[in-house]
């Protein structure tokens, strides 16, 4: 009997920063967040990008949906979370989880 196929999960968060929050300030806030995420089981990678129009994308890859959910469940309990979330214009935030169906080797 074959094992069910498991997919890596891309956690994609798009948002804009609140007025007055500089790019450098927000990037600095991400150090503790990355330390938290990268220490968790199932973490694979993370990148943070910004478009010319000011839209940010936080792209985290997990080895399973369970790992992504575990990270999300504990995120707001972290000391760094209020400042990081407080820098984001929450009315612009969209978060999705997607199965990674293809990735070059």
mmCIF file with all atom_site columns, C-alpha atoms in Angstrom:
data_model
loop_
_atom_site.group_PDB
_atom_site.id
_atom_site.type_symbol
_atom_site.label_atom_id
_atom_site.label_alt_id
_atom_site.label_comp_id
_atom_site.label_asym_id
_atom_site.label_entity_id
_atom_site.label_seq_id
_atom_site.pdbx_PDB_ins_code
_atom_site.Cartn_x
_atom_site.Cartn_y
_atom_site.Cartn_z
_atom_site.occupancy
_atom_site.B_iso_or_equiv
_atom_site.pdbx_formal_charge
_atom_site.auth_seq_id
_atom_site.auth_comp_id
_atom_site.auth_asym_id
_atom_site.auth_atom_id
_atom_site.pdbx_PDB_model_num
ATOM 1   C CA . UNK A 1 1   ? 0.000  0.000  0.000  1.00 0.00 ? 1   UNK A CA 1
ATOM 2   C CA . UNK A 1 2   ? 1.472  3.389  -0.963 1.00 0.00 ? 2   UNK A CA 1
ATOM 3   C CA . UNK A 1 3   ? 1.789  6.291  1.418  1.00 0.00 ? 3   UNK A CA 1
ATOM 4   C CA . UNK A 1 4   ? -0.414 9.344  0.737  1.00 0.00 ? 4   UNK A CA 1
ATOM 5   C CA . UNK A 1 5   ? 1.464  12.112 -1.043 1.00 0.00 ? 5   UNK A CA 1
ATOM 6   C CA . UNK A 1 6   ? 2.418  14.995 1.209  1.00 0.00 ? 6   UNK A CA 1
ATOM 7   C CA . UNK A 1 7   ? 3.028  18.486 -0.068 1.00 0.00 ? 7   UNK A CA 1
ATOM 8   C CA . UNK A 1 8   ? 5.141  21.273 1.256  1.00 0.00 ? 8   UNK A CA 1
ATOM 9   C CA . UNK A 1 9   ? 3.069  24.306 2.221  1.00 0.00 ? 9   UNK A CA 1
ATOM 10  C CA . UNK A 1 10  ? 3.653  27.915 1.220  1.00 0.00 ? 10  UNK A CA 1
ATOM 11  C CA . UNK A 1 11  ? 2.347  30.402 3.768  1.00 0.00 ? 11  UNK A CA 1
ATOM 12  C CA . UNK A 1 12  ? 1.905  33.668 1.886  1.00 0.00 ? 12  UNK A CA 1
ATOM 13  C CA . UNK A 1 13  ? 1.090  36.882 3.726  1.00 0.00 ? 13  UNK A CA 1
ATOM 14  C CA . UNK A 1 14  ? 0.538  40.100 1.741  1.00 0.00 ? 14  UNK A CA 1
ATOM 15  C CA . UNK A 1 15  ? 0.200  43.484 3.425  1.00 0.00 ? 15  UNK A CA 1
ATOM 16  C CA . UNK A 1 16  ? 1.198  47.140 3.600  1.00 0.00 ? 16  UNK A CA 1
ATOM 17  C CA . UNK A 1 17  ? 2.876  48.866 6.485  1.00 0.00 ? 17  UNK A CA 1
ATOM 18  C CA . UNK A 1 18  ? 1.196  51.555 8.550  1.00 0.00 ? 18  UNK A CA 1
ATOM 19  C CA . UNK A 1 19  ? 2.129  55.142 7.651  1.00 0.00 ? 19  UNK A CA 1
ATOM 20  C CA . UNK A 1 20  ? 5.306  56.174 9.422  1.00 0.00 ? 20  UNK A CA 1
ATOM 21  C CA . UNK A 1 21  ? 6.786  52.662 9.644  1.00 0.00 ? 21  UNK A CA 1
ATOM 22  C CA . UNK A 1 22  ? 9.994  52.582 7.612  1.00 0.00 ? 22  UNK A CA 1
ATOM 23  C CA . UNK A 1 23  ? 11.205 49.588 5.636  1.00 0.00 ? 23  UNK A CA 1
ATOM 24  C CA . UNK A 1 24  ? 14.283 49.393 7.871  1.00 0.00 ? 24  UNK A CA 1
ATOM 25  C CA . UNK A 1 25  ? 12.153 49.433 11.027 1.00 0.00 ? 25  UNK A CA 1
ATOM 26  C CA . UNK A 1 26  ? 9.940  46.622 9.767  1.00 0.00 ? 26  UNK A CA 1
ATOM 27  C CA . UNK A 1 27  ? 12.855 44.516 8.593  1.00 0.00 ? 27  UNK A CA 1
ATOM 28  C CA . UNK A 1 28  ? 14.447 44.902 12.040 1.00 0.00 ? 28  UNK A CA 1
ATOM 29  C CA . UNK A 1 29  ? 11.218 43.650 13.641 1.00 0.00 ? 29  UNK A CA 1
ATOM 30  C CA . UNK A 1 30  ? 11.515 40.449 11.603 1.00 0.00 ? 30  UNK A CA 1
ATOM 31  C CA . UNK A 1 31  ? 14.695 39.165 13.252 1.00 0.00 ? 31  UNK A CA 1
ATOM 32  C CA . UNK A 1 32  ? 12.969 37.670 16.304 1.00 0.00 ? 32  UNK A CA 1
ATOM 33  C CA . UNK A 1 33  ? 10.109 36.388 14.140 1.00 0.00 ? 33  UNK A CA 1
ATOM 34  C CA . UNK A 1 34  ? 12.527 34.546 11.887 1.00 0.00 ? 34  UNK A CA 1
ATOM 35  C CA . UNK A 1 35  ? 14.371 33.107 14.889 1.00 0.00 ? 35  UNK A CA 1
ATOM 36  C CA . UNK A 1 36  ? 11.048 31.818 16.240 1.00 0.00 ? 36  UNK A CA 1
ATOM 37  C CA . UNK A 1 37  ? 9.884  30.308 12.930 1.00 0.00 ? 37  UNK A CA 1
ATOM 38  C CA . UNK A 1 38  ? 13.189 28.806 11.857 1.00 0.00 ? 38  UNK A CA 1
ATOM 39  C CA . UNK A 1 39  ? 13.566 26.964 15.185 1.00 0.00 ? 39  UNK A CA 1
ATOM 40  C CA . UNK A 1 40  ? 10.226 25.183 14.789 1.00 0.00 ? 40  UNK A CA 1
ATOM 41  C CA . UNK A 1 41  ? 9.883  21.665 13.391 1.00 0.00 ? 41  UNK A CA 1
ATOM 42  C CA . UNK A 1 42  ? 8.887  21.705 9.734  1.00 0.00 ? 42  UNK A CA 1
ATOM 43  C CA . UNK A 1 43  ? 10.363 25.100 8.848  1.00 0.00 ? 43  UNK A CA 1
ATOM 44  C CA . UNK A 1 44  ? 12.086 25.120 5.450  1.00 0.00 ? 44  UNK A CA 1
ATOM 45  C CA . UNK A 1 45  ? 12.616 28.721 4.340  1.00 0.00 ? 45  UNK A CA 1
ATOM 46  C CA . UNK A 1 46  ? 11.391 32.298 4.542  1.00 0.00 ? 46  UNK A CA 1
ATOM 47  C CA . UNK A 1 47  ? 11.677 35.392 2.370  1.00 0.00 ? 47  UNK A CA 1
ATOM 48  C CA . UNK A 1 48  ? 10.314 38.915 2.656  1.00 0.00 ? 48  UNK A CA 1
ATOM 49  C CA . UNK A 1 49  ? 9.816  41.114 -0.383 1.00 0.00 ? 49  UNK A CA 1
ATOM 50  C CA . UNK A 1 50  ? 8.284  44.479 -1.266 1.00 0.00 ? 50  UNK A CA 1
ATOM 51  C CA . UNK A 1 51  ? 6.861  45.729 -4.557 1.00 0.00 ? 51  UNK A CA 1
ATOM 52  C CA . UNK A 1 52  ? 7.494  49.181 -5.992 1.00 0.00 ? 52  UNK A CA 1
ATOM 53  C CA . UNK A 1 53  ? 3.892  50.017 -5.010 1.00 0.00 ? 53  UNK A CA 1
ATOM 54  C CA . UNK A 1 54  ? 4.546  49.250 -1.334 1.00 0.00 ? 54  UNK A CA 1
ATOM 55  C CA . UNK A 1 55  ? 2.974  45.789 -1.109 1.00 0.00 ? 55  UNK A CA 1
ATOM 56  C CA . UNK A 1 56  ? 4.936  43.388 1.090  1.00 0.00 ? 56  UNK A CA 1
ATOM 57  C CA . UNK A 1 57  ? 4.963  39.588 0.803  1.00 0.00 ? 57  UNK A CA 1
ATOM 58  C CA . UNK A 1 58  ? 6.154  37.296 3.580  1.00 0.00 ? 58  UNK A CA 1
ATOM 59  C CA . UNK A 1 59  ? 6.685  33.848 2.048  1.00 0.00 ? 59  UNK A CA 1
ATOM 60  C CA . UNK A 1 60  ? 7.322  30.933 4.422  1.00 0.00 ? 60  UNK A CA 1
ATOM 61  C CA . UNK A 1 61  ? 7.693  27.308 3.337  1.00 0.00 ? 61  UNK A CA 1
ATOM 62  C CA . UNK A 1 62  ? 6.741  24.529 5.751  1.00 0.00 ? 62  UNK A CA 1
ATOM 63  C CA . UNK A 1 63  ? 7.036  20.775 5.306  1.00 0.00 ? 63  UNK A CA 1
ATOM 64  C CA . UNK A 1 64  ? 3.337  20.302 6.153  1.00 0.00 ? 64  UNK A CA 1
ATOM 65  C CA . UNK A 1 65  ? 0.119  22.136 6.952  1.00 0.00 ? 65  UNK A CA 1
ATOM 66  C CA . UNK A 1 66  ? 0.424  20.853 10.519 1.00 0.00 ? 66  UNK A CA 1
ATOM 67  C CA . UNK A 1 67  ? 3.786  22.613 10.899 1.00 0.00 ? 67  UNK A CA 1
ATOM 68  C CA . UNK A 1 68  ? 2.354  25.866 9.498  1.00 0.00 ? 68  UNK A CA 1
ATOM 69  C CA . UNK A 1 69  ? -0.620 25.702 11.863 1.00 0.00 ? 69  UNK A CA 1
ATOM 70  C CA . UNK A 1 70  ? 1.616  24.944 14.844 1.00 0.00 ? 70  UNK A CA 1
ATOM 71  C CA . UNK A 1 71  ? 3.698  28.049 14.097 1.00 0.00 ? 71  UNK A CA 1
ATOM 72  C CA . UNK A 1 72  ? 0.608  30.222 13.679 1.00 0.00 ? 72  UNK A CA 1
ATOM 73  C CA . UNK A 1 73  ? -0.927 28.924 16.915 1.00 0.00 ? 73  UNK A CA 1
ATOM 74  C CA . UNK A 1 74  ? 2.075  30.053 18.940 1.00 0.00 ? 74  UNK A CA 1
ATOM 75  C CA . UNK A 1 75  ? 2.941  33.252 17.067 1.00 0.00 ? 75  UNK A CA 1
ATOM 76  C CA . UNK A 1 76  ? 0.845  35.809 18.976 1.00 0.00 ? 76  UNK A CA 1
ATOM 77  C CA . UNK A 1 77  ? 2.107  34.497 22.329 1.00 0.00 ? 77  UNK A CA 1
ATOM 78  C CA . UNK A 1 78  ? 5.649  35.578 21.414 1.00 0.00 ? 78  UNK A CA 1
ATOM 79  C CA . UNK A 1 79  ? 7.070  38.776 22.921 1.00 0.00 ? 79  UNK A CA 1
ATOM 80  C CA . UNK A 1 80  ? 7.926  40.233 19.500 1.00 0.00 ? 80  UNK A CA 1
ATOM 81  C CA . UNK A 1 81  ? 4.499  39.682 17.933 1.00 0.00 ? 81  UNK A CA 1
ATOM 82  C CA . UNK A 1 82  ? 2.635  42.830 19.110 1.00 0.00 ? 82  UNK A CA 1
ATOM 83  C CA . UNK A 1 83  ? 5.246  45.206 17.669 1.00 0.00 ? 83  UNK A CA 1
ATOM 84  C CA . UNK A 1 84  ? 5.502  43.281 14.411 1.00 0.00 ? 84  UNK A CA 1
ATOM 85  C CA . UNK A 1 85  ? 1.738  43.033 13.904 1.00 0.00 ? 85  UNK A CA 1
ATOM 86  C CA . UNK A 1 86  ? 1.344  46.638 15.082 1.00 0.00 ? 86  UNK A CA 1
ATOM 87  C CA . UNK A 1 87  ? 3.500  47.847 12.187 1.00 0.00 ? 87  UNK A CA 1
ATOM 88  C CA . UNK A 1 88  ? 1.139  46.297 9.618  1.00 0.00 ? 88  UNK A CA 1
ATOM 89  C CA . UNK A 1 89  ? -1.981 47.965 8.251  1.00 0.00 ? 89  UNK A CA 1
ATOM 90  C CA . UNK A 1 90  ? -4.260 45.056 9.146  1.00 0.00 ? 90  UNK A CA 1
ATOM 91  C CA . UNK A 1 91  ? -6.940 46.194 6.681  1.00 0.00 ? 91  UNK A CA 1
ATOM 92  C CA . UNK A 1 92  ? -4.514 45.276 3.870  1.00 0.00 ? 92  UNK A CA 1
ATOM 93  C CA . UNK A 1 93  ? -3.381 41.906 5.216  1.00 0.00 ? 93  UNK A CA 1
ATOM 94  C CA . UNK A 1 94  ? -4.224 38.690 3.368  1.00 0.00 ? 94  UNK A CA 1
ATOM 95  C CA . UNK A 1 95  ? -2.910 35.291 4.420  1.00 0.00 ? 95  UNK A CA 1
ATOM 96  C CA . UNK A 1 96  ? -3.154 32.077 2.436  1.00 0.00 ? 96  UNK A CA 1
ATOM 97  C CA . UNK A 1 97  ? -1.708 28.593 2.617  1.00 0.00 ? 97  UNK A CA 1
ATOM 98  C CA . UNK A 1 98  ? -1.029 26.798 -0.656 1.00 0.00 ? 98  UNK A CA 1
ATOM 99  C CA . UNK A 1 99  ? 0.309  23.369 -1.543 1.00 0.00 ? 99  UNK A CA 1
ATOM 100 C CA . UNK A 1 100 ? 3.592  23.559 -3.442 1.00 0.00 ? 100 UNK A CA 1
ATOM 101 C CA . UNK A 1 101 ? 2.927  21.320 -6.429 1.00 0.00 ? 101 UNK A CA 1
ATOM 102 C CA . UNK A 1 102 ? 6.179  21.880 -8.311 1.00 0.00 ? 102 UNK A CA 1
ATOM 103 C CA . UNK A 1 103 ? 9.588  23.159 -7.399 1.00 0.00 ? 103 UNK A CA 1
ATOM 104 C CA . UNK A 1 104 ? 12.760 22.727 -9.446 1.00 0.00 ? 104 UNK A CA 1
ATOM 105 C CA . UNK A 1 105 ? 15.456 20.652 -7.856 1.00 0.00 ? 105 UNK A CA 1
#
